[in-house]
Amino acid sequence: MTTDALKIYPIKGGEVGRARLAVLARALAQTTERHLDRAGSLSGLTVVDVGCGGGDVTFALARRAGAKGQIIGIDLDEEKLGWARAEARAQGLDHVRFESTNVTQPWPVTGVDLVYARFILTHLREPQAMLAQALAALKPGGRILIEDIDFPGHFTSPECPAVDRYVELYIKLSRRRGGDPLIGRRLGLLLETAGYAGVETALIQPFARQGGAKDILILTFEAIAEGLVAEKLADADEIAEITRELKDFAARPDTIISMPRIFQAWARKD
Ligand SMILES: C[S@@+](CC[C@H](N)C(=O)[O-])C[C@H]1O[C@@H](n2cnc3c(N)ncnc32)[C@H](O)[C@@H]1O
């Protein structure tokens, strides 16, 4: 984490953050690929992945665009960008580059065909500023695809008070840092207000009896623990207790845990 803009990001970076994003990428691979299908063929196009993190979706976009495409991942976290660059080299993806950019400030690219943004608007104090930069970077007829969370919508079977408390604490921490953990439900309105045309939305909600959503919930709680203590929203004893309860509940084969509701939105620049 390198600048003030990232101080609002409630989730720990470093190895923990990278591992969490990799699990997230695996759990969401199918639903994100189906969302990307909405853009049609990306062959040869210029695509920006906004708040790209370790580049998991950037690489999927690069495969779709092919060697004649130009793929730019932008993020402010230098550490994640370093990992993403190394991974791009390892995968031989020469048409991908990663730029350190505050996504609410002018972007290092224009004439863009497609902007993709997953789980970034929720972390911004000014989500409208990011949508305005995307509109400025897009060429007329260019498209935008967004996925973002709506945190209160978690469910479990049977009921689990530790998950309920986790959801409550995440929402408090995200708001305390200036984010909007309920931004998913507003995506359509935000896009229309920003001046996009042809706005459409859909809702998905993955869940698991094994792995996937269960792993993500535990990794996310571990990754916000430091922030919860710093903001005095929970103390170390409560965090240890919740962690134990979450792990016990998730380990049972007869329990189900969901991810947050995830809204998908798509639109174009006229
Ligand atoms: C939850 S991660 C999502 C990463 C990636 N989109 C994915 O779905 O795997 C959010 C990312 O947004 C980045 N971020 C947060 N605020 C930012 C800002 N103002 N400018 C650029 N990147 C930002 C963080 O560094 C982090 O990598």
Coordinates of N, CA, C and O in Angstrom, one line a residue, residues 79-249:
E79 N 3.0 -3.5 -4.8 CA 3.3 -4.8 -4.5 C 2.5 -5.8 -5.4 O 3.1 -6.7 -6.1
K80 N 1.2 -5.5 -5.5 CA 0.4 -6.4 -6.4 C 0.8 -6.2 -7.8 O 0.8 -7.2 -8.6
L81 N 1.1 -5.0 -8.2 CA 1.5 -4.8 -9.6 C 2.8 -5.5 -10.0 O 2.9 -6.1 -11.1
G82 N 3.7 -5.6 -9.0 CA 4.9 -6.4 -9.2 C 4.6 -7.8 -9.4 O 5.2 -8.4 -10.4
W83 N 3.7 -8.4 -8.6 CA 3.4 -9.8 -8.8 C 2.7 -10.0 -10.2 O 3.0 -11.0 -10.9
A84 N 1.8 -9.0 -10.6 CA 1.1 -9.2 -11.8 C 2.1 -9.1 -13.0 O 2.0 -9.9 -13.9
R85 N 3.1 -8.2 -12.9 CA 4.1 -8.1 -14.0 C 4.9 -9.4 -14.1 O 5.1 -9.9 -15.3
A86 N 5.3 -10.0 -13.0 CA 6.0 -11.2 -13.0 C 5.2 -12.4 -13.6 O 5.7 -13.2 -14.4
E87 N 3.9 -12.4 -13.2 CA 3.0 -13.5 -13.8 C 2.8 -13.3 -15.3 O 2.8 -14.3 -16.0
A88 N 2.7 -12.0 -15.7 CA 2.5 -11.8 -17.2 C 3.7 -12.3 -17.9 O 3.6 -13.0 -19.0
R89 N 4.9 -12.1 -17.4 CA 6.2 -12.6 -18.0 C 6.1 -14.1 -18.0 O 6.4 -14.7 -19.1
A90 N 5.8 -14.7 -16.9 CA 5.8 -16.1 -16.8 C 4.8 -16.8 -17.8 O 5.1 -17.8 -18.3
Q91 N 3.7 -16.1 -18.0 CA 2.7 -16.6 -19.0 C 3.0 -16.2 -20.4 O 2.2 -16.5 -21.3
G92 N 4.0 -15.4 -20.6 CA 4.4 -15.0 -22.0 C 3.4 -14.0 -22.6 O 3.2 -14.0 -23.8
L93 N 2.7 -13.2 -21.7 CA 1.7 -12.3 -22.2 C 2.4 -10.9 -22.5 O 2.3 -10.0 -21.6
D94 N 3.0 -10.8 -23.6 CA 3.7 -9.5 -23.9 C 2.8 -8.4 -24.2 O 3.3 -7.2 -24.2
H95 N 1.5 -8.6 -24.5 CA 0.6 -7.5 -24.8 C -0.1 -7.0 -23.6 O -1.0 -6.2 -23.7
V96 N 0.4 -7.4 -22.4 CA -0.2 -6.9 -21.2 C 0.7 -6.0 -20.5 O 1.9 -6.3 -20.4
R97 N 0.3 -4.8 -20.0 CA 1.1 -4.0 -19.1 C 0.4 -3.5 -17.9 O -0.9 -3.4 -17.9
F98 N 1.1 -3.2 -16.9 CA 0.5 -2.8 -15.6 C 1.0 -1.4 -15.2 O 2.2 -1.2 -15.2
E99 N 0.1 -0.5 -14.9 CA 0.5 0.9 -14.6 C 0.0 1.3 -13.2 O -1.1 1.0 -12.9
S100 N 0.9 1.9 -12.5 CA 0.5 2.4 -11.2 C -0.3 3.7 -11.4 O 0.2 4.7 -11.9
T101 N -1.6 3.6 -11.1 CA -2.5 4.7 -11.3 C -3.6 4.8 -10.3 O -4.2 3.8 -9.9
N102 N -3.9 6.0 -9.8 CA -5.1 6.2 -9.0 C -6.3 6.2 -9.9 O -6.4 7.1 -10.7
V103 N -7.2 5.3 -9.8 CA -8.3 5.1 -10.8 C -9.3 6.3 -10.8 O -10.1 6.4 -11.7
T104 N -9.2 7.2 -9.8 CA -10.1 8.3 -9.8 C -9.4 9.6 -10.4 O -10.0 10.6 -10.5
Q105 N -8.2 9.4 -10.8 CA -7.4 10.5 -11.5 C -7.3 10.1 -13.0 O -7.5 8.9 -13.3
P106 N -6.8 11.0 -13.8 CA -6.7 10.7 -15.2 C -5.9 9.4 -15.5 O -4.9 9.2 -14.8
W107 N -6.3 8.6 -16.4 CA -5.7 7.3 -16.7 C -4.6 7.5 -17.8 O -4.6 8.4 -18.6
P108 N -3.6 6.5 -17.8 CA -2.5 6.6 -18.8 C -2.9 6.1 -20.2 O -2.0 5.7 -20.9
V109 N -4.1 6.0 -20.5 CA -4.5 5.4 -21.8 C -5.9 6.1 -22.3 O -6.7 6.4 -21.4
T110 N -6.0 6.2 -23.6 CA -7.3 6.7 -24.2 C -7.6 5.8 -25.3 O -6.8 4.9 -25.7
G111 N -8.8 6.0 -26.0 CA -9.2 5.2 -27.1 C -9.4 3.8 -26.7 O -9.1 2.8 -27.5
V112 N -10.0 3.6 -25.6 CA -10.2 2.2 -25.0 C -11.5 1.6 -25.6 O -12.5 2.3 -25.7
D113 N -11.4 0.3 -25.9 CA -12.7 -0.4 -26.4 C -13.5 -0.9 -25.2 O -14.7 -1.0 -25.3
L114 N -12.8 -1.4 -24.2 CA -13.5 -2.1 -23.1 C -12.9 -1.7 -21.7 O -11.6 -1.9 -21.6
V115 N -13.7 -1.3 -20.8 CA -13.2 -1.1 -19.4 C -13.9 -2.2 -18.6 O -15.1 -2.4 -18.7
Y116 N -13.1 -2.9 -17.8 CA -13.6 -3.9 -16.9 C -13.2 -3.5 -15.4 O -12.0 -3.1 -15.2
A117 N -14.1 -3.7 -14.5 CA -13.8 -3.3 -13.1 C -14.5 -4.2 -12.1 O -15.7 -4.3 -12.1
R118 N -13.7 -5.0 -11.3 CA -14.3 -5.9 -10.4 C -13.8 -5.5 -8.9 O -12.6 -5.4 -8.7
F119 N -14.8 -5.3 -8.1 CA -14.6 -5.1 -6.6 C -13.6 -3.9 -6.4 O -12.8 -4.0 -5.5
I120 N -13.8 -2.8 -7.1 CA -13.0 -1.6 -6.9 C -13.9 -0.5 -6.5 O -13.6 0.3 -5.5
L121 N -15.1 -0.3 -7.1 CA -15.9 0.9 -6.8 C -16.3 0.8 -5.3 O -16.4 1.9 -4.7
T122 N -16.5 -0.3 -4.7 CA -16.9 -0.4 -3.3 C -15.8 0.2 -2.4 O -16.1 0.6 -1.3
H123 N -14.6 0.3 -2.9 CA -13.5 0.8 -2.0 C -13.2 2.3 -2.3 O -12.2 2.8 -1.7
L124 N -14.0 2.9 -3.1 CA -13.6 4.3 -3.4 C -14.6 5.3 -2.7 O -15.8 5.1 -2.6
R125 N -14.0 6.4 -2.2 CA -14.8 7.5 -1.6 C -15.6 8.1 -2.7 O -16.7 8.6 -2.5
E126 N -15.0 8.2 -4.0 CA -15.7 8.8 -5.1 C -15.8 7.9 -6.3 O -15.1 8.0 -7.2
P127 N -16.8 6.9 -6.2 CA -16.9 6.0 -7.3 C -17.3 6.7 -8.6 O -16.9 6.3 -9.7
Q128 N -18.0 7.9 -8.5 CA -18.4 8.6 -9.7 C -17.1 9.1 -10.4 O -17.1 9.2 -11.7
A129 N -16.0 9.4 -9.7 CA -14.8 9.9 -10.3 C -14.2 8.8 -11.2 O -13.7 9.1 -12.3
M130 N -14.2 7.6 -10.7 CA -13.7 6.5 -11.5 C -14.5 6.3 -12.8 O -14.0 6.1 -13.9
L131 N -15.9 6.3 -12.6 CA -16.7 6.2 -13.8 C -16.5 7.3 -14.8 O -16.6 7.1 -16.0
A132 N -16.2 8.5 -14.3 CA -16.0 9.6 -15.2 C -14.6 9.4 -16.0 O -14.5 9.7 -17.2
Q133 N -13.6 8.9 -15.3 CA -12.3 8.7 -15.9 C -12.5 7.6 -17.0 O -11.9 7.6 -18.0
A134 N -13.3 6.6 -16.7 CA -13.5 5.5 -17.6 C -14.2 6.0 -18.9 O -13.8 5.7 -20.0
L135 N -15.2 6.9 -18.7 CA -15.9 7.5 -19.8 C -15.0 8.3 -20.7 O -15.0 8.2 -21.9
A136 N -14.1 9.0 -20.0 CA -13.1 9.8 -20.8 C -12.1 8.9 -21.6 O -11.7 9.3 -22.7
A137 N -11.8 7.8 -21.0 CA -10.8 6.9 -21.6 C -11.4 6.1 -22.8 O -10.7 5.7 -23.7
L138 N -12.7 5.8 -22.7 CA -13.4 5.0 -23.7 C -13.6 5.7 -25.0 O -13.8 6.9 -25.0
K139 N -13.5 5.0 -26.1 CA -13.8 5.6 -27.4 C -15.3 5.5 -27.6 O -16.0 4.6 -27.0
P140 N -16.0 6.3 -28.4 CA -17.4 6.2 -28.6 C -17.8 4.8 -29.1 O -17.0 4.2 -29.9
G141 N -18.8 4.2 -28.5 CA -19.2 2.8 -28.8 C -18.5 1.8 -27.9 O -18.8 0.7 -27.9
G142 N -17.5 2.3 -27.1 CA -16.7 1.5 -26.2 C -17.7 1.0 -25.0 O -18.7 1.7 -24.8
R143 N -17.3 -0.1 -24.4 CA -18.2 -0.6 -23.4 C -17.5 -0.7 -22.0 O -16.3 -0.8 -21.9
I144 N -18.3 -0.8 -21.0 CA -17.8 -1.0 -19.6 C -18.6 -2.2 -19.0 O -19.8 -2.3 -19.2
L145 N -17.8 -3.0 -18.3 CA -18.4 -4.2 -17.5 C -17.9 -4.0 -16.1 O -16.7 -3.9 -15.9
I146 N -18.9 -4.1 -15.2 CA -18.5 -3.9 -13.8 C -19.1 -5.1 -13.0 O -20.1 -5.7 -13.3
E147 N -18.4 -5.5 -11.9 CA -18.9 -6.5 -10.9 C -18.6 -5.9 -9.6 O -17.4 -5.5 -9.3
D148 N -19.6 -5.8 -8.7 CA -19.3 -5.3 -7.3 C -20.2 -5.8 -6.3 O -21.3 -6.3 -6.6
I149 N -19.8 -5.7 -5.1 CA -20.5 -6.4 -4.0 C -21.6 -5.7 -3.3 O -21.7 -4.5 -3.4
D150 N -22.5 -6.5 -2.7 CA -23.6 -5.9 -1.9 C -23.6 -6.8 -0.6 O -24.1 -7.9 -0.6
F151 N -22.8 -6.3 0.4 CA -22.4 -7.2 1.5 C -23.4 -7.7 2.4 O -23.2 -8.9 2.9
P152 N -24.5 -7.0 2.7 CA -25.4 -7.6 3.7 C -26.1 -8.9 3.2 O -26.7 -9.6 4.1
G153 N -26.0 -9.2 2.0 CA -26.8 -10.3 1.4 C -26.3 -11.7 1.7 O -26.7 -12.7 1.1
H154 N -25.3 -11.9 2.6 CA -24.8 -13.3 2.9 C -25.9 -14.2 3.4 O -26.7 -13.7 4.2
F155 N -25.8 -15.5 3.2 CA -26.7 -16.4 3.9 C -25.9 -17.6 4.2 O -24.8 -17.9 3.7
T156 N -26.4 -18.4 5.2 CA -25.7 -19.6 5.7 C -26.8 -20.6 5.9 O -28.0 -20.3 6.1
S157 N -26.4 -21.9 6.0 CA -27.4 -22.9 6.5 C -26.6 -23.9 7.3 O -25.5 -24.4 6.8
P158 N -26.9 -24.1 8.6 CA -28.0 -23.4 9.3 C -27.5 -22.0 9.6 O -26.4 -21.6 9.2
E159 N -28.3 -21.3 10.4 CA -27.9 -19.9 10.8 C -26.5 -20.0 11.5 O -26.3 -20.9 12.3
C160 N -25.7 -19.0 11.4 CA -24.4 -18.9 12.0 C -24.1 -17.5 12.6 O -23.8 -16.6 11.8
P161 N -24.2 -17.3 13.9 CA -24.0 -16.0 14.5 C -22.7 -15.4 14.2 O -22.5 -14.2 14.0
A162 N -21.6 -16.3 14.0 CA -20.3 -15.8 13.8 C -20.2 -15.1 12.3 O -19.6 -14.1 12.1
V163 N -21.0 -15.7 11.4 CA -21.0 -15.2 10.0 C -21.8 -13.8 10.1 O -21.3 -12.8 9.5
D164 N -22.9 -13.8 10.8 CA -23.6 -12.6 11.0 C -22.8 -11.5 11.5 O -22.8 -10.3 11.1
R165 N -21.9 -11.8 12.5 CA -21.1 -10.8 13.2 C -20.0 -10.3 12.2 O -19.6 -9.2 12.1
Y166 N -19.4 -11.3 11.4 CA -18.4 -11.0 10.4 C -19.0 -10.0 9.4 O -18.4 -9.0 9.1
V167 N -20.2 -10.2 9.0 CA -20.8 -9.3 8.0 C -21.0 -7.9 8.6 O -20.7 -6.9 8.0
E168 N -21.5 -7.9 9.8 CA -21.7 -6.6 10.5 C -20.4 -5.8 10.6 O -20.3 -4.6 10.4
L169 N -19.3 -6.6 11.0 CA -18.0 -5.9 11.2 C -17.4 -5.4 9.9 O -16.8 -4.3 9.8
Y170 N -17.5 -6.2 8.8 CA -17.0 -5.8 7.5 C -17.7 -4.5 7.1 O -17.0 -3.6 6.6
I171 N -19.0 -4.5 7.2 CA -19.8 -3.3 6.8 C -19.3 -2.1 7.6 O -19.1 -1.0 7.0
K172 N -19.2 -2.2 8.9 CA -18.8 -1.1 9.7 C -17.4 -0.6 9.3 O -17.1 0.6 9.1
L173 N -16.4 -1.6 9.1 CA -15.1 -1.2 8.7 C -15.0 -0.5 7.4 O -14.4 0.5 7.2
S174 N -15.7 -1.1 6.4 CA -15.7 -0.5 5.0 C -16.3 0.9 5.1 O -15.7 1.8 4.5
R175 N -17.4 1.1 5.8 CA -17.9 2.5 5.9 C -17.0 3.4 6.6 O -16.9 4.6 6.3
R176 N -16.4 2.9 7.7 CA -15.5 3.8 8.5 C -14.4 4.3 7.6 O -13.9 5.4 7.8
R177 N -13.9 3.5 6.7 CA -12.8 3.8 5.8 C -13.3 4.7 4.6 O -12.5 5.0 3.7
G178 N -14.6 4.9 4.5 CA -15.1 5.7 3.4 C -15.6 5.0 2.2 O -15.9 5.6 1.1
G179 N -15.7 3.6 2.3 CA -16.2 2.8 1.1 C -17.7 2.6 1.2 O -18.3 3.1 2.2
D180 N -18.2 1.9 0.3 CA -19.7 1.6 0.3 C -19.8 0.1 0.0 O -19.8 -0.4 -1.1
P181 N -20.0 -0.7 1.2 CA -20.2 -2.1 1.0 C -21.5 -2.6 0.4 O -21.7 -3.7 0.1
L182 N -22.4 -1.6 0.1 CA -23.7 -1.9 -0.5 C -23.8 -1.3 -1.9 O -24.9 -1.2 -2.4
I183 N -22.6 -1.1 -2.5 CA -22.6 -0.4 -3.8 C -23.2 -1.2 -4.9 O -23.8 -0.6 -5.9
G184 N -23.2 -2.5 -4.8 CA -23.7 -3.3 -5.9 C -25.1 -2.9 -6.4 O -25.3 -2.8 -7.6
R185 N -26.0 -2.7 -5.4 CA -27.4 -2.4 -5.8 C -27.5 -1.0 -6.5 O -28.5 -0.7 -7.2
R186 N -26.4 -0.2 -6.4 CA -26.5 1.2 -7.0 C -25.8 1.2 -8.4 O -25.8 2.3 -9.0
L187 N -25.2 0.1 -8.8 CA -24.4 0.2 -10.0 C -25.1 0.8 -11.3 O -24.6 1.6 -12.0
G188 N -26.3 0.3 -11.5 CA -27.1 0.7 -12.6 C -27.3 2.2 -12.6 O -27.1 3.0 -13.6
L189 N -27.7 2.7 -11.4 CA -28.0 4.1 -11.3 C -26.7 5.0 -11.4 O -26.7 6.0 -12.1
L190 N -25.6 4.5 -10.9 CA -24.3 5.2 -11.0 C -23.9 5.3 -12.4 O -23.4 6.4 -12.9
L191 N -24.1 4.2 -13.2 CA -23.7 4.3 -14.6 C -24.5 5.3 -15.4 O -24.0 6.0 -16.2
E192 N -25.9 5.2 -15.1 CA -26.8 6.2 -15.8 C -26.4 7.6 -15.5 O -26.3 8.5 -16.4
T193 N -26.2 7.9 -14.2 CA -25.9 9.2 -13.8 C -24.6 9.7 -14.4 O -24.4 10.9 -14.7
A194 N -23.6 8.8 -14.6 CA -22.3 9.1 -15.1 C -22.4 9.4 -16.6 O -21.4 9.8 -17.2
G195 N -23.5 9.1 -17.3 CA -23.7 9.4 -18.7 C -23.5 8.2 -19.6 O -23.4 8.4 -20.8
Y196 N -23.6 7.0 -19.1 CA -23.5 5.8 -20.0 C -24.8 5.5 -20.6 O -25.9 5.8 -20.0
A197 N -24.8 4.8 -21.7 CA -26.1 4.4 -22.4 C -26.2 2.9 -22.3 O -25.3 2.2 -22.0
G198 N -27.5 2.4 -22.5 CA -27.8 1.0 -22.6 C -27.4 0.2 -21.3 O -26.9 -0.9 -21.4
V199 N -27.7 0.8 -20.2 CA -27.2 0.2 -18.9 C -28.1 -1.0 -18.6 O -29.3 -0.9 -18.6
E200 N -27.5 -2.1 -18.2 CA -28.2 -3.3 -17.8 C -27.5 -3.9 -16.6 O -26.3 -3.7 -16.4
T201 N -28.2 -4.7 -15.8 CA -27.7 -5.2 -14.6 C -28.2 -6.7 -14.4 O -29.2 -7.1 -14.9
A202 N -27.4 -7.4 -13.6 CA -27.8 -8.8 -13.2 C -27.2 -9.1 -11.8 O -26.3 -8.3 -11.4
L203 N -27.7 -10.1 -11.2 CA -27.3 -10.4 -9.9 C -26.9 -11.9 -9.8 O -27.6 -12.8 -10.3
I204 N -25.7 -12.2 -9.1 CA -25.3 -13.5 -8.9 C -24.9 -13.7 -7.4 O -24.6 -12.7 -6.8
Q205 N -25.0 -14.9 -7.0 CA -24.5 -15.2 -5.6 C -24.0 -16.6 -5.4 O -24.8 -17.5 -5.1
P206 N -22.7 -16.7 -5.6 CA -22.1 -18.1 -5.4 C -22.2 -18.5 -3.9 O -22.2 -17.7 -3.0
F207 N -22.2 -19.8 -3.7 CA -22.2 -20.3 -2.3 C -21.5 -21.7 -2.4 O -21.3 -22.3 -3.4
A208 N -21.2 -22.2 -1.2 CA -20.4 -23.5 -1.2 C -20.7 -24.3 0.1 O -21.0 -23.8 1.2
R209 N -20.6 -25.6 -0.1 CA -20.5 -26.5 1.0 C -19.1 -26.9 1.3 O -18.7 -27.3 2.4
Q210 N -18.2 -26.7 0.3 CA -16.8 -27.0 0.4 C -16.0 -26.0 -0.3 O -16.3 -25.6 -1.5
G211 N -14.9 -25.5 0.2 CA -14.0 -24.6 -0.5 C -14.7 -23.3 -0.9 O -15.7 -22.9 -0.3
G212 N -14.2 -22.7 -2.0 CA -14.9 -21.5 -2.6 C -15.3 -20.4 -1.6 O -14.4 -19.8 -0.9
A213 N -16.6 -20.2 -1.5 CA -17.1 -19.1 -0.6 C -16.7 -19.3 0.8 O -16.5 -18.3 1.6
K214 N -16.6 -20.6 1.3 CA -16.2 -20.8 2.7 C -14.7 -20.3 2.9 O -14.5 -19.6 3.9
D215 N -13.8 -20.7 2.0 CA -12.4 -20.2 2.1 C -12.3 -18.7 2.0 O -11.6 -18.1 2.8
I216 N -13.1 -18.1 1.1 CA -13.0 -16.6 0.9 C -13.5 -15.9 2.2 O -12.9 -14.9 2.6
L217 N -14.5 -16.4 2.8 CA -15.0 -15.8 4.0 C -14.0 -15.8 5.1 O -13.7 -14.7 5.7
I218 N -13.3 -16.9 5.3 CA -12.3 -17.0 6.4 C -11.1 -16.1 6.0 O -10.6 -15.3 6.8
L219 N -10.7 -16.2 4.8 CA -9.5 -15.3 4.3 C -9.8 -13.9 4.4 O -9.0 -13.0 4.8
T220 N -11.1 -13.5 4.1 CA -11.4 -12.1 4.2 C -11.4 -11.6 5.7 O -10.9 -10.5 6.0
F221 N -12.0 -12.5 6.5 CA -12.0 -12.0 7.9 C -10.6 -11.9 8.5 O -10.3 -10.9 9.2
E222 N -9.7 -12.8 8.1 CA -8.3 -12.7 8.6 C -7.7 -11.4 8.0 O -6.9 -10.8 8.7
A223 N -8.0 -11.1 6.8 CA -7.4 -9.9 6.1 C -8.0 -8.6 6.6 O -7.4 -7.5 6.3
I224 N -9.1 -8.6 7.3 CA -9.6 -7.3 7.8 C -9.4 -7.2 9.3 O -9.7 -6.1 9.9
A225 N -8.8 -8.3 10.0 CA -8.7 -8.3 11.4 C -7.8 -7.1 11.9 O -8.2 -6.4 12.9
E226 N -6.7 -6.8 11.2 CA -5.9 -5.7 11.6 C -6.7 -4.4 11.6 O -6.6 -3.6 12.5
G227 N -7.4 -4.2 10.5 CA -8.2 -3.0 10.4 C -9.3 -2.8 11.5 O -9.5 -1.7 12.0
L228 N -9.9 -4.0 11.8 CA -10.9 -4.0 12.9 C -10.4 -3.5 14.2 O -11.0 -2.7 15.0
V229 N -9.1 -4.0 14.5 CA -8.5 -3.6 15.8 C -8.1 -2.2 15.7 O -8.3 -1.4 16.7
A230 N -7.5 -1.7 14.6 CA -7.0 -0.3 14.4 C -8.2 0.6 14.6 O -8.0 1.7 15.2
E231 N -9.4 0.3 14.1 CA -10.5 1.1 14.2 C -11.3 0.9 15.4 O -12.4 1.5 15.6
K232 N -10.8 0.0 16.3 CA -11.5 -0.3 17.6 C -12.9 -0.8 17.4 O -13.8 -0.5 18.2
L233 N -13.1 -1.6 16.3 CA -14.4 -2.2 16.1 C -14.6 -3.5 16.8 O -15.6 -4.0 17.0
A234 N -13.4 -4.2 17.0 CA -13.4 -5.5 17.7 C -12.0 -5.6 18.4 O -11.0 -5.0 17.9
D235 N -11.9 -6.4 19.5 CA -10.6 -6.6 20.1 C -10.0 -7.9 19.7 O -10.7 -8.8 19.1
A236 N -8.8 -8.2 20.1 CA -8.1 -9.4 19.6 C -8.9 -10.6 20.1 O -8.9 -11.7 19.4
D237 N -9.4 -10.6 21.3 CA -10.1 -11.8 21.9 C -11.4 -12.1 21.0 O -11.6 -13.3 20.7
E238 N -12.1 -11.1 20.7 CA -13.3 -11.3 19.9 C -12.9 -11.9 18.5 O -13.6 -12.8 18.0
I239 N -11.9 -11.3 17.9 CA -11.4 -11.8 16.6 C -11.0 -13.2 16.6 O -11.4 -14.0 15.8
A240 N -10.3 -13.6 17.7 CA -9.9 -15.0 17.8 C -11.1 -15.9 18.0 O -11.2 -17.0 17.4
E241 N -12.1 -15.5 18.7 CA -13.3 -16.3 19.0 C -14.1 -16.4 17.6 O -14.5 -17.5 17.3
I242 N -14.3 -15.3 16.9 CA -15.0 -15.4 15.7 C -14.3 -16.3 14.7 O -14.9 -17.1 14.0
T243 N -12.9 -16.1 14.6 CA -12.1 -17.0 13.7 C -12.3 -18.4 14.0 O -12.6 -19.2 13.0
R244 N -12.3 -18.8 15.3 CA -12.5 -20.2 15.6 C -13.9 -20.7 15.2 O -14.0 -21.7 14.6
E245 N -14.9 -19.9 15.5 CA -16.3 -20.3 15.2 C -16.5 -20.4 13.6 O -17.1 -21.3 13.2
L246 N -15.9 -19.5 12.9 CA -16.0 -19.5 11.4 C -15.4 -20.8 10.9 O -15.9 -21.5 10.0
K247 N -14.2 -21.1 11.4 CA -13.4 -22.2 10.9 C -14.2 -23.5 11.2 O -14.3 -24.4 10.4
D248 N -14.7 -23.6 12.5 CA -15.4 -24.8 12.8 C -16.7 -25.0 12.0 O -17.0 -26.1 11.5
F249 N -17.4 -23.9 11.8 CA -18.7 -23.9 11.0 C -18.3 -24.3 9.5 O -19.0 -25.2 8.9

